[in-house]
């Protein structure tokens, strides 16, 4: 009897309490502006990605750390309510991580994070038994690089697809790059990663302009890369695709009226993870994620704003 394919998603990384203030415009350096609303919400890139993937049908396990405080309790409760297995999120004697977020009237934001308990997550907390059903391992850089590498290696050894969201940007050791099956970056992060030799096209460039970038990523050991372009959609660079015409795919943006863009990138990443775990191609996953991320910007906050599969399908069919 053939065993069923693995379908689980393991997310390793951060959980933060989002302290969000809304204002007409973001302040300039040294300037004070008046706010018009304040909220404390569950967040953190990894928790957000886990919730997004779970709400989109994924079977998600989250590995992370929170403090033994009210923010930690809020995060555990909200993430579990979304259907995520939080049994591997440990309590730390360090306060829960926080993100201080300002959001202007157009939905744009600025964010400062303090790692808190996230900084206590260690490679020893990443154990192979958590990855037994993993089809996808979802990673970002809001926890220590040594822990991210340990998770990537464990996921690789389990036969999972390792999805690395290169955010917040940091230099990536060669070992981590080569363990990453799919790299997810925005255009700025792509330029930083590739360095001086990079010539990342502008958002309006055609498919052919992305061929040198695809080759540069491949030379660094990255065969599958997804570059997000904000309101201009995304580009899939897939050196493993069957034909030359399939190796670069432009994904059109989904037009909505944005209210708050905070966490939209995490919604995109979680959606990609959910669709890859369901057996979708990278281009198909990116197309689905474009709609999910757009929907996430139409409401305030992060996790509470994330859509379900039904929400995505309704907008795609509209």
PDB file of C-alpha atoms in Angstrom:
ATOM      1  CA  UNK A   1       0.000   0.000   0.000  1.00  0.00           C
ATOM      2  CA  UNK A   2       1.349   3.438  -0.949  1.00  0.00           C
ATOM      3  CA  UNK A   3       1.426   5.876   1.939  1.00  0.00           C
ATOM      4  CA  UNK A   4      -0.396   9.185   1.592  1.00  0.00           C
ATOM      5  CA  UNK A   5       1.790  12.132   0.602  1.00  0.00           C
ATOM      6  CA  UNK A   6       2.884  14.470   3.368  1.00  0.00           C
ATOM      7  CA  UNK A   7       0.673  17.531   3.648  1.00  0.00           C
ATOM      8  CA  UNK A   8       1.727  19.261   6.862  1.00  0.00           C
ATOM      9  CA  UNK A   9       3.295  22.705   7.256  1.00  0.00           C
ATOM     10  CA  UNK A  10       5.829  23.483   9.980  1.00  0.00           C
ATOM     11  CA  UNK A  11       6.457  27.168  10.681  1.00  0.00           C
ATOM     12  CA  UNK A  12       9.506  27.977  12.804  1.00  0.00           C
ATOM     13  CA  UNK A  13      10.073  31.476  14.126  1.00  0.00           C
ATOM     14  CA  UNK A  14       8.550  34.526  15.745  1.00  0.00           C
ATOM     15  CA  UNK A  15       5.454  35.536  17.663  1.00  0.00           C
ATOM     16  CA  UNK A  16       4.976  39.235  18.540  1.00  0.00           C
ATOM     17  CA  UNK A  17       2.366  41.445  20.107  1.00  0.00           C
ATOM     18  CA  UNK A  18       1.631  44.184  17.535  1.00  0.00           C
ATOM     19  CA  UNK A  19       1.244  47.623  19.149  1.00  0.00           C
ATOM     20  CA  UNK A  20      -0.349  49.593  16.315  1.00  0.00           C
ATOM     21  CA  UNK A  21      -1.159  53.290  16.145  1.00  0.00           C
ATOM     22  CA  UNK A  22      -3.061  54.778  13.209  1.00  0.00           C
ATOM     23  CA  UNK A  23      -2.365  58.273  11.909  1.00  0.00           C
ATOM     24  CA  UNK A  24      -3.013  60.461   8.862  1.00  0.00           C
ATOM     25  CA  UNK A  25       0.656  60.341   7.864  1.00  0.00           C
ATOM     26  CA  UNK A  26       3.870  58.840   9.194  1.00  0.00           C
ATOM     27  CA  UNK A  27       6.092  61.317  11.117  1.00  0.00           C
ATOM     28  CA  UNK A  28       9.364  62.628   9.730  1.00  0.00           C
ATOM     29  CA  UNK A  29      12.494  62.151  11.926  1.00  0.00           C
ATOM     30  CA  UNK A  30      12.144  64.291  15.053  1.00  0.00           C
ATOM     31  CA  UNK A  31       8.480  65.088  14.352  1.00  0.00           C
ATOM     32  CA  UNK A  32       5.419  64.277  16.471  1.00  0.00           C
ATOM     33  CA  UNK A  33       2.057  63.683  14.824  1.00  0.00           C
ATOM     34  CA  UNK A  34      -1.379  62.975  16.273  1.00  0.00           C
ATOM     35  CA  UNK A  35      -2.738  59.452  16.091  1.00  0.00           C
ATOM     36  CA  UNK A  36      -6.374  58.514  15.601  1.00  0.00           C
ATOM     37  CA  UNK A  37      -6.532  54.960  16.924  1.00  0.00           C
ATOM     38  CA  UNK A  38      -4.549  52.335  18.801  1.00  0.00           C
ATOM     39  CA  UNK A  39      -4.764  48.542  18.996  1.00  0.00           C
ATOM     40  CA  UNK A  40      -2.864  45.601  20.455  1.00  0.00           C
ATOM     41  CA  UNK A  41      -3.099  42.576  18.163  1.00  0.00           C
ATOM     42  CA  UNK A  42      -1.417  39.190  17.726  1.00  0.00           C
ATOM     43  CA  UNK A  43       1.436  39.248  15.215  1.00  0.00           C
ATOM     44  CA  UNK A  44       5.011  38.212  14.466  1.00  0.00           C
ATOM     45  CA  UNK A  45       5.990  37.083  10.984  1.00  0.00           C
ATOM     46  CA  UNK A  46       5.941  33.367  11.755  1.00  0.00           C
ATOM     47  CA  UNK A  47       2.704  33.440  13.752  1.00  0.00           C
ATOM     48  CA  UNK A  48       1.120  35.463  10.955  1.00  0.00           C
ATOM     49  CA  UNK A  49       2.323  33.029   8.303  1.00  0.00           C
ATOM     50  CA  UNK A  50       1.060  30.085  10.344  1.00  0.00           C
ATOM     51  CA  UNK A  51      -2.386  31.636  10.789  1.00  0.00           C
ATOM     52  CA  UNK A  52      -2.596  32.596   7.101  1.00  0.00           C
ATOM     53  CA  UNK A  53      -1.687  29.058   6.008  1.00  0.00           C
ATOM     54  CA  UNK A  54      -4.121  27.483   8.467  1.00  0.00           C
ATOM     55  CA  UNK A  55      -7.038  29.710   7.428  1.00  0.00           C
ATOM     56  CA  UNK A  56      -6.304  28.700   3.832  1.00  0.00           C
ATOM     57  CA  UNK A  57      -6.638  24.999   4.584  1.00  0.00           C
ATOM     58  CA  UNK A  58      -3.134  24.065   5.757  1.00  0.00           C
ATOM     59  CA  UNK A  59      -2.373  21.670   8.622  1.00  0.00           C
ATOM     60  CA  UNK A  60       0.086  23.860  10.528  1.00  0.00           C
ATOM     61  CA  UNK A  61       2.437  23.353  13.455  1.00  0.00           C
ATOM     62  CA  UNK A  62       4.158  26.431  14.911  1.00  0.00           C
ATOM     63  CA  UNK A  63       7.510  26.242  16.740  1.00  0.00           C
ATOM     64  CA  UNK A  64       8.451  29.373  18.673  1.00  0.00           C
ATOM     65  CA  UNK A  65       8.650  31.076  22.063  1.00  0.00           C
ATOM     66  CA  UNK A  66       6.573  33.607  23.999  1.00  0.00           C
ATOM     67  CA  UNK A  67       6.911  35.114  27.437  1.00  0.00           C
ATOM     68  CA  UNK A  68       4.968  34.021  30.495  1.00  0.00           C
ATOM     69  CA  UNK A  69       2.837  37.161  30.260  1.00  0.00           C
ATOM     70  CA  UNK A  70      -0.502  38.412  28.967  1.00  0.00           C
ATOM     71  CA  UNK A  71       0.858  39.076  25.482  1.00  0.00           C
ATOM     72  CA  UNK A  72       2.119  35.507  25.302  1.00  0.00           C
ATOM     73  CA  UNK A  73      -1.284  34.196  26.349  1.00  0.00           C
ATOM     74  CA  UNK A  74      -2.993  36.368  23.722  1.00  0.00           C
ATOM     75  CA  UNK A  75      -0.712  35.014  21.010  1.00  0.00           C
ATOM     76  CA  UNK A  76      -1.180  31.378  21.968  1.00  0.00           C
ATOM     77  CA  UNK A  77      -4.946  31.740  22.157  1.00  0.00           C
ATOM     78  CA  UNK A  78      -5.333  33.623  18.887  1.00  0.00           C
ATOM     79  CA  UNK A  79      -3.045  31.300  16.943  1.00  0.00           C
ATOM     80  CA  UNK A  80      -4.708  28.175  18.313  1.00  0.00           C
ATOM     81  CA  UNK A  81      -8.138  29.646  17.513  1.00  0.00           C
ATOM     82  CA  UNK A  82      -7.055  29.824  13.857  1.00  0.00           C
ATOM     83  CA  UNK A  83      -6.427  26.071  13.914  1.00  0.00           C
ATOM     84  CA  UNK A  84      -2.650  26.111  14.381  1.00  0.00           C
ATOM     85  CA  UNK A  85      -1.002  23.480  16.591  1.00  0.00           C
ATOM     86  CA  UNK A  86       0.827  25.585  19.219  1.00  0.00           C
ATOM     87  CA  UNK A  87       1.923  22.710  21.463  1.00  0.00           C
ATOM     88  CA  UNK A  88       5.541  23.370  20.453  1.00  0.00           C
ATOM     89  CA  UNK A  89       5.506  27.074  21.320  1.00  0.00           C
ATOM     90  CA  UNK A  90       7.443  27.291  24.566  1.00  0.00           C
ATOM     91  CA  UNK A  91       7.016  29.740  27.425  1.00  0.00           C
ATOM     92  CA  UNK A  92      10.119  31.780  28.235  1.00  0.00           C
ATOM     93  CA  UNK A  93      11.117  33.836  31.267  1.00  0.00           C
ATOM     94  CA  UNK A  94      11.830  36.690  28.816  1.00  0.00           C
ATOM     95  CA  UNK A  95       8.957  39.011  27.862  1.00  0.00           C
ATOM     96  CA  UNK A  96       7.020  38.286  24.675  1.00  0.00           C
ATOM     97  CA  UNK A  97       8.377  40.012  21.579  1.00  0.00           C
ATOM     98  CA  UNK A  98       6.683  43.192  20.427  1.00  0.00           C
ATOM     99  CA  UNK A  99       6.335  45.189  17.225  1.00  0.00           C
ATOM    100  CA  UNK A 100       5.592  48.912  17.366  1.00  0.00           C
ATOM    101  CA  UNK A 101       3.720  49.802  14.169  1.00  0.00           C
ATOM    102  CA  UNK A 102       2.560  53.098  12.670  1.00  0.00           C
ATOM    103  CA  UNK A 103      -0.026  52.983   9.871  1.00  0.00           C
ATOM    104  CA  UNK A 104      -0.950  56.014   7.757  1.00  0.00           C
ATOM    105  CA  UNK A 105      -4.193  56.872   5.991  1.00  0.00           C
ATOM    106  CA  UNK A 106      -3.126  55.084   2.780  1.00  0.00           C
ATOM    107  CA  UNK A 107      -2.376  51.860   4.653  1.00  0.00           C
ATOM    108  CA  UNK A 108       1.424  52.173   4.494  1.00  0.00           C
ATOM    109  CA  UNK A 109       3.364  51.343   7.657  1.00  0.00           C
ATOM    110  CA  UNK A 110       6.626  51.587   9.542  1.00  0.00           C
ATOM    111  CA  UNK A 111       7.626  48.913  12.036  1.00  0.00           C
ATOM    112  CA  UNK A 112      10.155  48.501  14.855  1.00  0.00           C
ATOM    113  CA  UNK A 113      10.473  45.065  16.475  1.00  0.00           C
ATOM    114  CA  UNK A 114      11.964  43.949  19.786  1.00  0.00           C
ATOM    115  CA  UNK A 115      12.728  40.215  19.767  1.00  0.00           C
ATOM    116  CA  UNK A 116      12.021  39.453  23.409  1.00  0.00           C
ATOM    117  CA  UNK A 117      11.265  35.746  23.884  1.00  0.00           C
ATOM    118  CA  UNK A 118      11.853  35.112  20.180  1.00  0.00           C
ATOM    119  CA  UNK A 119      15.554  35.493  20.926  1.00  0.00           C
ATOM    120  CA  UNK A 120      15.410  32.489  23.254  1.00  0.00           C
ATOM    121  CA  UNK A 121      14.390  30.043  20.514  1.00  0.00           C
ATOM    122  CA  UNK A 122      17.343  27.697  20.047  1.00  0.00           C
ATOM    123  CA  UNK A 123      18.304  24.927  17.598  1.00  0.00           C
ATOM    124  CA  UNK A 124      17.631  22.438  20.393  1.00  0.00           C
ATOM    125  CA  UNK A 125      13.952  23.449  20.269  1.00  0.00           C
ATOM    126  CA  UNK A 126      13.770  22.191  16.666  1.00  0.00           C
ATOM    127  CA  UNK A 127      13.287  18.432  16.972  1.00  0.00           C
ATOM    128  CA  UNK A 128      12.832  15.977  14.064  1.00  0.00           C
ATOM    129  CA  UNK A 129       9.569  14.506  15.387  1.00  0.00           C
ATOM    130  CA  UNK A 130       7.787  17.791  14.636  1.00  0.00           C
ATOM    131  CA  UNK A 131       8.614  17.400  10.924  1.00  0.00           C
ATOM    132  CA  UNK A 132       7.389  13.847  10.329  1.00  0.00           C
ATOM    133  CA  UNK A 133       4.349  14.977   8.288  1.00  0.00           C
ATOM    134  CA  UNK A 134       5.914  18.147   6.875  1.00  0.00           C
ATOM    135  CA  UNK A 135       5.470  18.857   3.178  1.00  0.00           C
ATOM    136  CA  UNK A 136       6.606  22.470   3.658  1.00  0.00           C
ATOM    137  CA  UNK A 137       8.799  24.167   6.260  1.00  0.00           C
ATOM    138  CA  UNK A 138       8.226  27.923   6.433  1.00  0.00           C
ATOM    139  CA  UNK A 139      11.013  30.164   7.772  1.00  0.00           C
ATOM    140  CA  UNK A 140      11.824  33.859   8.200  1.00  0.00           C
ATOM    141  CA  UNK A 141      14.640  35.793   9.914  1.00  0.00           C
ATOM    142  CA  UNK A 142      12.967  37.144  13.054  1.00  0.00           C
ATOM    143  CA  UNK A 143      14.772  34.510  15.161  1.00  0.00           C
ATOM    144  CA  UNK A 144      18.435  33.529  15.376  1.00  0.00           C
ATOM    145  CA  UNK A 145      20.142  32.385  12.182  1.00  0.00           C
ATOM    146  CA  UNK A 146      21.446  29.243  13.889  1.00  0.00           C
ATOM    147  CA  UNK A 147      17.864  28.249  14.703  1.00  0.00           C
ATOM    148  CA  UNK A 148      16.715  28.978  11.151  1.00  0.00           C
ATOM    149  CA  UNK A 149      19.537  26.820   9.764  1.00  0.00           C
ATOM    150  CA  UNK A 150      18.643  24.004  12.159  1.00  0.00           C
ATOM    151  CA  UNK A 151      15.008  24.153  11.019  1.00  0.00           C
ATOM    152  CA  UNK A 152      16.015  24.231   7.348  1.00  0.00           C
ATOM    153  CA  UNK A 153      18.313  21.235   7.816  1.00  0.00           C
ATOM    154  CA  UNK A 154      15.687  19.271   9.732  1.00  0.00           C
ATOM    155  CA  UNK A 155      13.072  20.063   7.100  1.00  0.00           C
ATOM    156  CA  UNK A 156      15.464  19.094   4.314  1.00  0.00           C
ATOM    157  CA  UNK A 157      16.259  15.798   6.032  1.00  0.00           C
ATOM    158  CA  UNK A 158      12.511  15.115   6.341  1.00  0.00           C
ATOM    159  CA  UNK A 159      12.048  15.625   2.596  1.00  0.00           C
ATOM    160  CA  UNK A 160      10.027  18.828   2.988  1.00  0.00           C
ATOM    161  CA  UNK A 161      10.132  21.878   0.734  1.00  0.00           C
ATOM    162  CA  UNK A 162      12.017  24.577   2.657  1.00  0.00           C
ATOM    163  CA  UNK A 163      10.457  28.008   2.052  1.00  0.00           C
ATOM    164  CA  UNK A 164      12.639  30.887   3.299  1.00  0.00           C
ATOM    165  CA  UNK A 165      11.144  34.375   3.508  1.00  0.00           C
ATOM    166  CA  UNK A 166      14.225  36.626   3.554  1.00  0.00           C
ATOM    167  CA  UNK A 167      12.679  39.124   5.959  1.00  0.00           C
ATOM    168  CA  UNK A 168      13.687  41.109   7.906  1.00  0.00           C
ATOM    169  CA  UNK A 169      16.734  41.174   5.643  1.00  0.00           C
ATOM    170  CA  UNK A 170      20.028  39.760   6.927  1.00  0.00           C
ATOM    171  CA  UNK A 171      23.052  38.201   5.287  1.00  0.00           C
ATOM    172  CA  UNK A 172      22.309  34.572   4.528  1.00  0.00           C
ATOM    173  CA  UNK A 173      25.013  31.952   5.110  1.00  0.00           C
ATOM    174  CA  UNK A 174      25.704  29.795   2.064  1.00  0.00           C
ATOM    175  CA  UNK A 175      24.518  26.711   3.939  1.00  0.00           C
ATOM    176  CA  UNK A 176      21.083  28.236   4.551  1.00  0.00           C
ATOM    177  CA  UNK A 177      20.785  29.381   0.945  1.00  0.00           C
ATOM    178  CA  UNK A 178      21.531  25.900  -0.340  1.00  0.00           C
ATOM    179  CA  UNK A 179      19.048  24.325   2.083  1.00  0.00           C
ATOM    180  CA  UNK A 180      16.273  26.639   0.838  1.00  0.00           C
ATOM    181  CA  UNK A 181      14.127  25.102  -1.906  1.00  0.00           C
ATOM    182  CA  UNK A 182      12.140  28.308  -2.434  1.00  0.00           C
ATOM    183  CA  UNK A 183      13.375  31.817  -1.586  1.00  0.00           C
ATOM    184  CA  UNK A 184      10.730  34.517  -1.161  1.00  0.00           C
ATOM    185  CA  UNK A 185      12.000  38.116  -1.360  1.00  0.00           C
ATOM    186  CA  UNK A 186      10.854  41.559  -2.369  1.00  0.00           C
ATOM    187  CA  UNK A 187      12.772  43.476  -5.031  1.00  0.00           C
ATOM    188  CA  UNK A 188      14.895  45.357  -2.482  1.00  0.00           C
ATOM    189  CA  UNK A 189      15.825  42.152  -0.651  1.00  0.00           C
ATOM    190  CA  UNK A 190      16.686  40.525  -3.983  1.00  0.00           C
ATOM    191  CA  UNK A 191      19.114  43.369  -4.749  1.00  0.00           C
ATOM    192  CA  UNK A 192      20.754  43.109  -1.327  1.00  0.00           C
ATOM    193  CA  UNK A 193      21.080  39.334  -1.569  1.00  0.00           C
ATOM    194  CA  UNK A 194      22.640  39.326  -5.031  1.00  0.00           C
ATOM    195  CA  UNK A 195      24.930  42.267  -4.265  1.00  0.00           C
ATOM    196  CA  UNK A 196      26.745  44.631  -6.590  1.00  0.00           C
ATOM    197  CA  UNK A 197      26.306  42.434  -9.657  1.00  0.00           C
ATOM    198  CA  UNK A 198      22.514  42.496  -9.363  1.00  0.00           C
ATOM    199  CA  UNK A 199      20.385  44.452 -11.797  1.00  0.00           C
ATOM    200  CA  UNK A 200      16.875  43.762 -10.548  1.00  0.00           C
ATOM    201  CA  UNK A 201      14.396  45.073 -13.154  1.00  0.00           C
ATOM    202  CA  UNK A 202      11.795  47.668 -12.302  1.00  0.00           C
ATOM    203  CA  UNK A 203       8.239  46.549 -11.727  1.00  0.00           C
ATOM    204  CA  UNK A 204       7.149  47.347 -15.285  1.00  0.00           C
ATOM    205  CA  UNK A 205       9.885  45.273 -16.994  1.00  0.00           C
ATOM    206  CA  UNK A 206       8.971  42.337 -19.205  1.00  0.00           C
ATOM    207  CA  UNK A 207       9.742  38.679 -18.553  1.00  0.00           C
ATOM    208  CA  UNK A 208      12.956  38.706 -20.598  1.00  0.00           C
ATOM    209  CA  UNK A 209      14.488  41.343 -18.296  1.00  0.00           C
ATOM    210  CA  UNK A 210      14.348  38.859 -15.406  1.00  0.00           C
ATOM    211  CA  UNK A 211      16.478  36.183 -17.101  1.00  0.00           C
ATOM    212  CA  UNK A 212      19.836  37.547 -15.777  1.00  0.00           C
ATOM    213  CA  UNK A 213      18.399  37.699 -12.262  1.00  0.00           C
ATOM    214  CA  UNK A 214      17.145  34.111 -12.506  1.00  0.00           C
ATOM    215  CA  UNK A 215      20.624  33.021 -13.577  1.00  0.00           C
ATOM    216  CA  UNK A 216      22.285  34.961 -10.741  1.00  0.00           C
ATOM    217  CA  UNK A 217      20.074  33.288  -8.158  1.00  0.00           C
ATOM    218  CA  UNK A 218      20.768  29.883  -9.726  1.00  0.00           C
ATOM    219  CA  UNK A 219      24.501  30.567  -9.503  1.00  0.00           C
ATOM    220  CA  UNK A 220      24.000  31.074  -5.752  1.00  0.00           C
ATOM    221  CA  UNK A 221      22.316  27.678  -5.463  1.00  0.00           C
ATOM    222  CA  UNK A 222      18.739  28.983  -5.502  1.00  0.00           C
ATOM    223  CA  UNK A 223      16.727  27.292  -8.222  1.00  0.00           C
ATOM    224  CA  UNK A 224      13.262  28.589  -7.268  1.00  0.00           C
ATOM    225  CA  UNK A 225      12.757  32.224  -6.254  1.00  0.00           C
ATOM    226  CA  UNK A 226       9.605  34.286  -5.821  1.00  0.00           C
ATOM    227  CA  UNK A 227      10.122  38.064  -6.030  1.00  0.00           C
ATOM    228  CA  UNK A 228       7.232  40.220  -4.794  1.00  0.00           C
ATOM    229  CA  UNK A 229       6.710  43.646  -6.365  1.00  0.00           C
ATOM    230  CA  UNK A 230       4.120  45.207  -4.060  1.00  0.00           C
ATOM    231  CA  UNK A 231       1.224  46.671  -6.002  1.00  0.00           C
ATOM    232  CA  UNK A 232       2.780  45.352  -9.237  1.00  0.00           C
ATOM    233  CA  UNK A 233       2.348  41.642  -8.441  1.00  0.00           C
ATOM    234  CA  UNK A 234       5.241  39.195  -8.359  1.00  0.00           C
ATOM    235  CA  UNK A 235       7.676  37.232 -10.512  1.00  0.00           C
ATOM    236  CA  UNK A 236       8.366  33.499 -10.273  1.00  0.00           C
ATOM    237  CA  UNK A 237      11.940  32.517 -11.220  1.00  0.00           C
ATOM    238  CA  UNK A 238      11.976  28.734 -11.541  1.00  0.00           C
ATOM    239  CA  UNK A 239      15.153  27.168 -12.920  1.00  0.00           C
ATOM    240  CA  UNK A 240      13.616  23.721 -12.406  1.00  0.00           C
ATOM    241  CA  UNK A 241      10.627  24.352 -14.678  1.00  0.00           C
ATOM    242  CA  UNK A 242      10.304  22.061 -17.700  1.00  0.00           C
ATOM    243  CA  UNK A 243      10.703  24.543 -20.552  1.00  0.00           C
ATOM    244  CA  UNK A 244      12.432  27.885 -20.969  1.00  0.00           C
ATOM    245  CA  UNK A 245       9.064  29.610 -21.349  1.00  0.00           C
ATOM    246  CA  UNK A 246       7.983  28.297 -17.925  1.00  0.00           C
ATOM    247  CA  UNK A 247      11.078  29.382 -16.004  1.00  0.00           C
ATOM    248  CA  UNK A 248       9.929  32.977 -15.538  1.00  0.00           C
ATOM    249  CA  UNK A 249       6.286  33.801 -14.815  1.00  0.00           C
ATOM    250  CA  UNK A 250       4.776  37.214 -14.138  1.00  0.00           C
ATOM    251  CA  UNK A 251       1.944  37.128 -11.613  1.00  0.00           C
ATOM    252  CA  UNK A 252      -0.531  39.965 -12.025  1.00  0.00           C
ATOM    253  CA  UNK A 253      -1.478  42.058  -8.978  1.00  0.00           C
ATOM    254  CA  UNK A 254      -4.933  41.872  -7.427  1.00  0.00           C
ATOM    255  CA  UNK A 255      -6.512  45.327  -7.227  1.00  0.00           C
ATOM    256  CA  UNK A 256      -8.235  46.259  -3.970  1.00  0.00           C
ATOM    257  CA  UNK A 257      -8.676  49.357  -1.802  1.00  0.00           C
ATOM    258  CA  UNK A 258      -6.011  48.940   0.878  1.00  0.00           C
ATOM    259  CA  UNK A 259      -6.729  49.938   4.475  1.00  0.00           C
ATOM    260  CA  UNK A 260      -3.681  48.458   6.256  1.00  0.00           C
ATOM    261  CA  UNK A 261      -0.760  46.716   4.523  1.00  0.00           C
ATOM    262  CA  UNK A 262       0.729  45.412   7.790  1.00  0.00           C
ATOM    263  CA  UNK A 263       1.270  41.658   7.519  1.00  0.00           C
ATOM    264  CA  UNK A 264       0.315  41.432   3.835  1.00  0.00           C
ATOM    265  CA  UNK A 265       3.683  39.876   3.042  1.00  0.00           C
ATOM    266  CA  UNK A 266       3.102  37.265   5.728  1.00  0.00           C
ATOM    267  CA  UNK A 267      -0.325  36.493   4.273  1.00  0.00           C
ATOM    268  CA  UNK A 268       1.383  35.993   0.912  1.00  0.00           C
ATOM    269  CA  UNK A 269       4.027  33.683   2.396  1.00  0.00           C
ATOM    270  CA  UNK A 270       1.482  31.648   4.349  1.00  0.00           C
ATOM    271  CA  UNK A 271      -0.672  31.293   1.248  1.00  0.00           C
ATOM    272  CA  UNK A 272       2.297  30.083  -0.813  1.00  0.00           C
ATOM    273  CA  UNK A 273       3.103  27.519   1.887  1.00  0.00           C
ATOM    274  CA  UNK A 274      -0.502  26.304   1.996  1.00  0.00           C
ATOM    275  CA  UNK A 275      -0.731  25.828  -1.772  1.00  0.00           C
ATOM    276  CA  UNK A 276       2.688  24.173  -2.076  1.00  0.00           C
ATOM    277  CA  UNK A 277       1.683  21.726   0.675  1.00  0.00           C
ATOM    278  CA  UNK A 278      -1.487  21.004  -1.314  1.00  0.00           C
ATOM    279  CA  UNK A 279       0.617  20.070  -4.343  1.00  0.00           C
ATOM    280  CA  UNK A 280       0.277  23.284  -6.365  1.00  0.00           C
ATOM    281  CA  UNK A 281       3.055  24.521  -8.656  1.00  0.00           C
ATOM    282  CA  UNK A 282       5.093  27.519  -7.500  1.00  0.00           C
ATOM    283  CA  UNK A 283       3.474  29.759 -10.127  1.00  0.00           C
ATOM    284  CA  UNK A 284       0.021  28.522  -9.134  1.00  0.00           C
ATOM    285  CA  UNK A 285       0.773  29.104  -5.460  1.00  0.00           C
ATOM    286  CA  UNK A 286       1.994  32.641  -6.203  1.00  0.00           C
ATOM    287  CA  UNK A 287      -1.154  33.449  -8.162  1.00  0.00           C
ATOM    288  CA  UNK A 288      -3.344  32.243  -5.288  1.00  0.00           C
ATOM    289  CA  UNK A 289      -1.188  34.134  -2.756  1.00  0.00           C
ATOM    290  CA  UNK A 290      -1.544  37.376  -4.713  1.00  0.00           C
ATOM    291  CA  UNK A 291      -5.278  37.332  -4.061  1.00  0.00           C
ATOM    292  CA  UNK A 292      -4.912  36.291  -0.415  1.00  0.00           C
ATOM    293  CA  UNK A 293      -2.409  39.065   0.336  1.00  0.00           C
ATOM    294  CA  UNK A 294      -4.562  41.679  -1.385  1.00  0.00           C
ATOM    295  CA  UNK A 295      -7.576  40.673   0.692  1.00  0.00           C
ATOM    296  CA  UNK A 296      -5.473  40.956   3.860  1.00  0.00           C
ATOM    297  CA  UNK A 297      -4.921  44.672   3.186  1.00  0.00           C
ATOM    298  CA  UNK A 298      -8.638  45.459   3.096  1.00  0.00           C
ATOM    299  CA  UNK A 299      -9.015  45.256   6.888  1.00  0.00           C
ATOM    300  CA  UNK A 300      -7.067  46.628   9.832  1.00  0.00           C
ATOM    301  CA  UNK A 301      -4.581  44.403  11.659  1.00  0.00           C
ATOM    302  CA  UNK A 302      -2.936  41.191  10.576  1.00  0.00           C
ATOM    303  CA  UNK A 303      -4.252  37.784  11.589  1.00  0.00           C
ATOM    304  CA  UNK A 304      -7.888  38.833  11.957  1.00  0.00           C
ATOM    305  CA  UNK A 305      -7.724  40.300   8.446  1.00  0.00           C
ATOM    306  CA  UNK A 306      -6.477  37.124   6.783  1.00  0.00           C
ATOM    307  CA  UNK A 307      -8.886  35.457   4.344  1.00  0.00           C
ATOM    308  CA  UNK A 308     -10.218  31.914   4.049  1.00  0.00           C
ATOM    309  CA  UNK A 309     -10.124  29.780   0.909  1.00  0.00           C
ATOM    310  CA  UNK A 310     -13.744  30.770   0.236  1.00  0.00           C
ATOM    311  CA  UNK A 311     -12.806  34.474   0.405  1.00  0.00           C
ATOM    312  CA  UNK A 312      -9.967  33.971  -2.090  1.00  0.00           C
ATOM    313  CA  UNK A 313     -12.059  31.918  -4.488  1.00  0.00           C
ATOM    314  CA  UNK A 314     -14.870  34.473  -4.372  1.00  0.00           C
ATOM    315  CA  UNK A 315     -12.529  37.299  -5.385  1.00  0.00           C
ATOM    316  CA  UNK A 316     -10.807  35.186  -8.063  1.00  0.00           C
ATOM    317  CA  UNK A 317     -14.190  34.392  -9.596  1.00  0.00           C
ATOM    318  CA  UNK A 318     -15.416  37.994  -9.461  1.00  0.00           C
TER     319      UNK A 318
END
